[in-house]
Amino acid sequence: MYTLGVTGGIGSGKTVFCRFLEAFGARIFYADLEAKRLMQHDEAARAAIVAAFGAESYADDGSLDRAYLADHVFGDAERVATLNGIVHPLVFDAFEEAKTRAAAEDVELLVHEAALLFEAGGDAHVDAVAVVVAPEADRVARVVERDDTTPQAVRARMQHQWPQEKLRARADYVISNDGSLEDLRRRAYTLYQTLTTP
Ligand code: ATP
């Protein structure tokens, strides 16, 4: 079995790219979804988050209080690092378990999709990394439409991410999403074939 990391900036198309890989037979591990799940449901994660940021991190009904975390954690680099230090190792444990399961079930390609793959050290857990890139204007327009937001808000989020050139420099495969969805599907098919053909 081959393991592939997939990343890219906001609106680059990494999620649709992964959906295409999935349709060809890959199994996708969505790291950001897994992180959310762990923060909500994993006892060790909950205990560490309460110890670091207070019992107010969770509402009375036990759900994660995202507004509280937004106010008390996300604006502060040191606190974000603390939260990541709690959550990322648990995400990687879950990915290693997913690897064991996928191998036992004869999955040919297991994909680790993450917005901050390199920043979190996720590249160390996969055989290779594909970076999805697209022209900035396309990314902005697509996210404005997808999220019903403004170009300014999308650009502000981009400022906090690695520039595409830096992602490209670390990539084993660069996937250009500069055409139609059908073009992207074809590129996904080519990569799927490359990685799964013995
Ligand atoms: P984020 O980091 O914000 O989650 P992403 O990299 O996962 O973004 P996607 O959600 O896959 O990006 O794509 C962004 C939007 O652009 C989606 O609505 C998707 O359907 C659309 N999209 C992606 N690629 C294309 C394309 N080649 N042509 C038209 N629309 C596209």
mmCIF file of C-alpha atoms and ligand atoms in Angstrom:
data_model
loop_
_atom_site.group_PDB
_atom_site.id
_atom_site.type_symbol
_atom_site.label_atom_id
_atom_site.label_comp_id
_atom_site.label_asym_id
_atom_site.label_seq_id
_atom_site.Cartn_x
_atom_site.Cartn_y
_atom_site.Cartn_z
ATOM 1 C CA MET A 1 0.000 0.000 0.000
ATOM 2 C CA TYR A 2 1.141 3.500 -0.822
ATOM 3 C CA THR A 3 0.459 6.517 1.415
ATOM 4 C CA LEU A 4 0.104 10.008 -0.010
ATOM 5 C CA GLY A 5 -0.243 13.366 1.735
ATOM 6 C CA VAL A 6 -2.444 15.894 -0.066
ATOM 7 C CA THR A 7 -2.341 19.552 0.825
ATOM 8 C CA GLY A 8 -2.778 22.996 -0.701
ATOM 9 C CA GLY A 9 -3.898 26.481 0.239
ATOM 10 C CA ILE A 10 -7.469 27.597 0.749
ATOM 11 C CA GLY A 11 -9.596 27.008 -2.341
ATOM 12 C CA SER A 12 -6.831 25.198 -4.226
ATOM 13 C CA GLY A 13 -9.130 22.214 -4.760
ATOM 14 C CA LYS A 14 -7.537 19.615 -2.470
ATOM 15 C CA THR A 15 -10.908 18.341 -1.248
ATOM 16 C CA VAL A 16 -12.335 17.751 -4.726
ATOM 17 C CA PHE A 17 -9.000 16.235 -5.790
ATOM 18 C CA CYS A 18 -9.284 13.768 -2.899
ATOM 19 C CA ARG A 19 -12.894 12.985 -3.838
ATOM 20 C CA PHE A 20 -11.667 12.009 -7.323
ATOM 21 C CA LEU A 21 -8.905 9.813 -5.847
ATOM 22 C CA GLU A 22 -11.549 8.214 -3.628
ATOM 23 C CA ALA A 23 -13.735 7.459 -6.634
ATOM 24 C CA PHE A 24 -10.781 5.590 -8.224
ATOM 25 C CA GLY A 25 -10.360 3.457 -5.088
ATOM 26 C CA ALA A 26 -8.239 5.436 -2.630
ATOM 27 C CA ARG A 27 -9.180 5.706 1.020
ATOM 28 C CA ILE A 28 -9.058 9.255 2.359
ATOM 29 C CA PHE A 29 -8.132 10.247 5.910
ATOM 30 C CA TYR A 30 -9.336 13.830 6.416
ATOM 31 C CA ALA A 31 -6.953 15.067 9.124
ATOM 32 C CA ASP A 32 -8.863 18.270 9.884
ATOM 33 C CA LEU A 33 -12.112 16.371 10.409
ATOM 34 C CA GLU A 34 -10.296 13.848 12.576
ATOM 35 C CA ALA A 35 -8.845 16.684 14.691
ATOM 36 C CA LYS A 36 -12.349 18.079 15.238
ATOM 37 C CA ARG A 37 -13.659 14.642 16.136
ATOM 38 C CA LEU A 38 -10.855 14.063 18.640
ATOM 39 C CA MET A 39 -11.324 17.463 20.317
ATOM 40 C CA GLN A 40 -14.988 16.635 20.748
ATOM 41 C CA HIS A 41 -14.940 12.973 21.655
ATOM 42 C CA ASP A 42 -11.476 11.773 22.734
ATOM 43 C CA GLU A 43 -11.117 11.643 26.534
ATOM 44 C CA ALA A 44 -7.354 12.341 26.517
ATOM 45 C CA ALA A 45 -7.795 15.318 24.192
ATOM 46 C CA ARG A 46 -10.646 16.737 26.283
ATOM 47 C CA ALA A 47 -8.692 16.396 29.527
ATOM 48 C CA ALA A 48 -5.603 18.066 28.035
ATOM 49 C CA ILE A 49 -7.667 20.906 26.523
ATOM 50 C CA VAL A 50 -9.424 21.548 29.853
ATOM 51 C CA ALA A 51 -6.071 21.500 31.678
ATOM 52 C CA ALA A 52 -4.549 23.965 29.196
ATOM 53 C CA PHE A 53 -7.444 26.351 28.556
ATOM 54 C CA GLY A 54 -10.002 25.797 31.309
ATOM 55 C CA ALA A 55 -13.308 23.978 31.757
ATOM 56 C CA GLU A 56 -14.967 26.766 29.721
ATOM 57 C CA SER A 57 -13.522 25.082 26.604
ATOM 58 C CA TYR A 58 -16.600 22.848 26.673
ATOM 59 C CA ALA A 59 -20.214 23.933 27.006
ATOM 60 C CA ASP A 60 -22.529 22.479 29.651
ATOM 61 C CA ASP A 61 -23.822 19.893 27.185
ATOM 62 C CA GLY A 62 -20.237 18.674 26.640
ATOM 63 C CA SER A 63 -19.800 20.119 23.164
ATOM 64 C CA LEU A 64 -16.633 22.015 22.295
ATOM 65 C CA ASP A 65 -17.172 25.757 22.800
ATOM 66 C CA ARG A 66 -15.731 27.044 19.517
ATOM 67 C CA ALA A 67 -16.555 30.681 20.334
ATOM 68 C CA TYR A 68 -14.577 30.428 23.580
ATOM 69 C CA LEU A 69 -11.624 28.830 21.806
ATOM 70 C CA ALA A 70 -11.806 31.453 19.044
ATOM 71 C CA ASP A 71 -11.582 34.194 21.671
ATOM 72 C CA HIS A 72 -9.029 32.570 23.972
ATOM 73 C CA VAL A 73 -6.808 30.433 21.748
ATOM 74 C CA PHE A 74 -6.884 31.050 18.014
ATOM 75 C CA GLY A 75 -5.504 34.605 18.079
ATOM 76 C CA ASP A 76 -2.469 33.688 20.184
ATOM 77 C CA ALA A 77 0.379 31.831 18.460
ATOM 78 C CA GLU A 78 1.674 30.252 21.649
ATOM 79 C CA ARG A 79 -1.760 28.911 22.608
ATOM 80 C CA VAL A 80 -2.362 27.617 19.107
ATOM 81 C CA ALA A 81 0.967 25.767 19.406
ATOM 82 C CA THR A 82 -0.195 24.292 22.721
ATOM 83 C CA LEU A 83 -3.482 23.140 21.188
ATOM 84 C CA ASN A 84 -1.677 21.676 18.176
ATOM 85 C CA GLY A 85 0.723 19.915 20.543
ATOM 86 C CA ILE A 86 -2.302 18.202 22.111
ATOM 87 C CA VAL A 87 -4.234 17.382 18.962
ATOM 88 C CA HIS A 88 -1.644 16.622 16.253
ATOM 89 C CA PRO A 89 -0.016 13.600 17.957
ATOM 90 C CA LEU A 90 -3.490 12.100 18.450
ATOM 91 C CA VAL A 91 -4.327 12.714 14.785
ATOM 92 C CA PHE A 92 -1.123 10.934 13.753
ATOM 93 C CA ASP A 93 -1.943 8.008 16.078
ATOM 94 C CA ALA A 94 -5.335 7.787 14.364
ATOM 95 C CA PHE A 95 -3.649 7.920 10.946
ATOM 96 C CA GLU A 96 -1.271 5.109 11.887
ATOM 97 C CA GLU A 97 -4.305 3.039 12.934
ATOM 98 C CA ALA A 98 -5.997 3.905 9.630
ATOM 99 C CA LYS A 99 -2.844 2.691 7.846
ATOM 100 C CA THR A 100 -2.939 -0.661 9.632
ATOM 101 C CA ARG A 101 -6.640 -1.117 8.836
ATOM 102 C CA ALA A 102 -6.272 -0.032 5.208
ATOM 103 C CA ALA A 103 -3.331 -2.381 4.623
ATOM 104 C CA ALA A 104 -5.308 -5.286 6.107
ATOM 105 C CA GLU A 105 -8.208 -4.450 3.794
ATOM 106 C CA ASP A 106 -6.003 -4.364 0.681
ATOM 107 C CA VAL A 107 -6.449 -0.651 0.060
ATOM 108 C CA GLU A 108 -3.925 0.371 -2.604
ATOM 109 C CA LEU A 109 -3.677 4.065 -1.770
ATOM 110 C CA LEU A 110 -4.284 5.746 1.583
ATOM 111 C CA VAL A 111 -4.403 9.551 1.452
ATOM 112 C CA HIS A 112 -3.783 11.915 4.360
ATOM 113 C CA GLU A 113 -5.522 15.184 3.467
ATOM 114 C CA ALA A 114 -4.598 18.202 5.593
ATOM 115 C CA ALA A 115 -4.594 21.967 5.084
ATOM 116 C CA LEU A 116 -1.442 22.308 7.215
ATOM 117 C CA LEU A 117 0.291 19.039 6.338
ATOM 118 C CA PHE A 118 3.895 20.313 6.385
ATOM 119 C CA GLU A 119 3.353 22.713 9.287
ATOM 120 C CA ALA A 120 2.078 19.846 11.444
ATOM 121 C CA GLY A 121 4.780 17.386 10.342
ATOM 122 C CA GLY A 122 2.289 15.145 8.533
ATOM 123 C CA ASP A 123 4.720 14.636 5.642
ATOM 124 C CA ALA A 124 6.748 12.344 7.917
ATOM 125 C CA HIS A 125 3.820 9.889 8.030
ATOM 126 C CA VAL A 126 3.382 9.396 4.265
ATOM 127 C CA ASP A 127 5.453 8.075 1.363
ATOM 128 C CA ALA A 128 5.026 11.221 -0.748
ATOM 129 C CA VAL A 129 3.145 14.508 -0.812
ATOM 130 C CA ALA A 130 1.001 16.000 -3.586
ATOM 131 C CA VAL A 131 0.370 19.742 -3.452
ATOM 132 C CA VAL A 132 -2.675 21.117 -5.273
ATOM 133 C CA VAL A 133 -2.099 24.611 -6.660
ATOM 134 C CA ALA A 134 -4.321 27.014 -8.581
ATOM 135 C CA PRO A 135 -4.146 30.636 -9.714
ATOM 136 C CA GLU A 136 -4.888 32.913 -6.775
ATOM 137 C CA ALA A 137 -7.753 34.681 -8.550
ATOM 138 C CA ASP A 138 -9.471 31.321 -9.204
ATOM 139 C CA ARG A 139 -9.015 30.268 -5.578
ATOM 140 C CA VAL A 140 -10.554 33.489 -4.307
ATOM 141 C CA ALA A 141 -13.500 33.311 -6.718
ATOM 142 C CA ARG A 142 -14.190 29.656 -5.892
ATOM 143 C CA VAL A 143 -14.156 30.170 -2.123
ATOM 144 C CA VAL A 144 -16.308 33.311 -2.378
ATOM 145 C CA GLU A 145 -18.878 31.204 -4.181
ATOM 146 C CA ARG A 146 -18.504 28.118 -1.972
ATOM 147 C CA ASP A 147 -18.600 29.919 1.397
ATOM 148 C CA ASP A 148 -20.701 32.960 0.464
ATOM 149 C CA THR A 149 -17.929 35.239 1.724
ATOM 150 C CA THR A 150 -15.934 38.215 0.391
ATOM 151 C CA PRO A 151 -12.661 38.287 -1.568
ATOM 152 C CA GLN A 152 -11.107 40.328 1.272
ATOM 153 C CA ALA A 153 -11.962 37.664 3.841
ATOM 154 C CA VAL A 154 -10.501 34.904 1.641
ATOM 155 C CA ARG A 155 -7.290 36.870 1.061
ATOM 156 C CA ALA A 156 -6.985 37.502 4.802
ATOM 157 C CA ARG A 157 -7.105 33.737 5.414
ATOM 158 C CA MET A 158 -4.518 33.180 2.671
ATOM 159 C CA GLN A 159 -2.093 35.502 4.480
ATOM 160 C CA HIS A 160 -1.864 32.974 7.317
ATOM 161 C CA GLN A 161 -0.964 30.077 5.032
ATOM 162 C CA TRP A 162 2.267 29.121 3.329
ATOM 163 C CA PRO A 163 2.579 30.697 -0.123
ATOM 164 C CA GLN A 164 2.097 28.257 -2.999
ATOM 165 C CA GLU A 165 5.784 28.558 -4.030
ATOM 166 C CA LYS A 166 6.845 27.255 -0.626
ATOM 167 C CA LEU A 167 4.381 24.346 -0.871
ATOM 168 C CA ARG A 168 5.583 23.547 -4.400
ATOM 169 C CA ALA A 169 9.185 23.426 -3.228
ATOM 170 C CA ARG A 170 8.321 20.706 -0.689
ATOM 171 C CA ALA A 171 6.042 18.686 -2.993
ATOM 172 C CA ASP A 172 6.805 15.340 -4.589
ATOM 173 C CA TYR A 173 3.898 15.921 -6.998
ATOM 174 C CA VAL A 174 2.444 19.287 -7.983
ATOM 175 C CA ILE A 175 -1.150 19.145 -9.238
ATOM 176 C CA SER A 176 -2.203 22.248 -11.164
ATOM 177 C CA ASN A 177 -5.897 22.943 -10.755
ATOM 178 C CA ASP A 178 -5.952 25.672 -13.391
ATOM 179 C CA GLY A 179 -8.601 24.198 -15.686
ATOM 180 C CA SER A 180 -11.985 22.514 -15.430
ATOM 181 C CA LEU A 181 -13.061 19.956 -12.839
ATOM 182 C CA GLU A 182 -12.741 17.364 -15.605
ATOM 183 C CA ASP A 183 -9.082 18.376 -16.064
ATOM 184 C CA LEU A 184 -8.552 17.898 -12.327
ATOM 185 C CA ARG A 185 -10.254 14.501 -12.452
ATOM 186 C CA ARG A 186 -7.886 13.414 -15.238
ATOM 187 C CA ARG A 187 -4.871 14.562 -13.237
ATOM 188 C CA ALA A 188 -6.143 12.625 -10.233
ATOM 189 C CA TYR A 189 -6.552 9.537 -12.407
ATOM 190 C CA THR A 190 -3.010 9.837 -13.761
ATOM 191 C CA LEU A 191 -1.563 10.147 -10.262
ATOM 192 C CA TYR A 192 -3.714 7.271 -8.961
ATOM 193 C CA GLN A 193 -2.409 5.057 -11.766
ATOM 194 C CA THR A 194 1.185 6.141 -11.178
ATOM 195 C CA LEU A 195 1.053 5.363 -7.469
ATOM 196 C CA THR A 196 -0.856 2.081 -7.633
ATOM 197 C CA THR A 197 0.680 0.434 -10.677
ATOM 198 C CA PRO A 198 3.312 -2.027 -9.427
HETATM 199 P P1 ATP B 1 -10.270 24.687 1.746
HETATM 200 O O1 ATP B 1 -8.848 24.694 2.195
HETATM 201 O O2 ATP B 1 -10.907 26.018 1.880
HETATM 202 O O3 ATP B 1 -11.103 23.592 2.343
HETATM 203 P P2 ATP B 1 -9.921 23.160 -0.734
HETATM 204 O O4 ATP B 1 -8.511 23.255 -1.179
HETATM 205 O O5 ATP B 1 -10.345 21.913 -0.037
HETATM 206 O O6 ATP B 1 -10.266 24.445 0.149
HETATM 207 P P3 ATP B 1 -12.118 22.665 -2.502
HETATM 208 O O7 ATP B 1 -13.200 22.771 -1.479
HETATM 209 O O8 ATP B 1 -11.758 21.345 -3.036
HETATM 210 O O9 ATP B 1 -10.810 23.443 -1.997
HETATM 211 O O10 ATP B 1 -12.465 23.612 -3.754
HETATM 212 C C1 ATP B 1 -12.925 24.936 -3.534
HETATM 213 C C2 ATP B 1 -14.186 25.193 -4.342
HETATM 214 O O11 ATP B 1 -13.829 25.337 -5.700
HETATM 215 C C3 ATP B 1 -15.207 24.063 -4.288
HETATM 216 O O12 ATP B 1 -16.497 24.601 -4.299
HETATM 217 C C4 ATP B 1 -14.921 23.275 -5.566
HETATM 218 O O13 ATP B 1 -16.053 22.597 -6.034
HETATM 219 C C5 ATP B 1 -14.498 24.397 -6.523
HETATM 220 N N1 ATP B 1 -13.510 23.953 -7.524
HETATM 221 C C6 ATP B 1 -12.325 23.348 -7.293
HETATM 222 N N2 ATP B 1 -11.659 23.132 -8.436
HETATM 223 C C7 ATP B 1 -12.425 23.627 -9.419
HETATM 224 C C8 ATP B 1 -12.278 23.724 -10.849
HETATM 225 N N3 ATP B 1 -11.208 23.244 -11.484
HETATM 226 N N4 ATP B 1 -13.281 24.301 -11.540
HETATM 227 C C9 ATP B 1 -14.374 24.798 -10.911
HETATM 228 N N5 ATP B 1 -14.579 24.743 -9.587
HETATM 229 C C10 ATP B 1 -13.618 24.173 -8.843
#
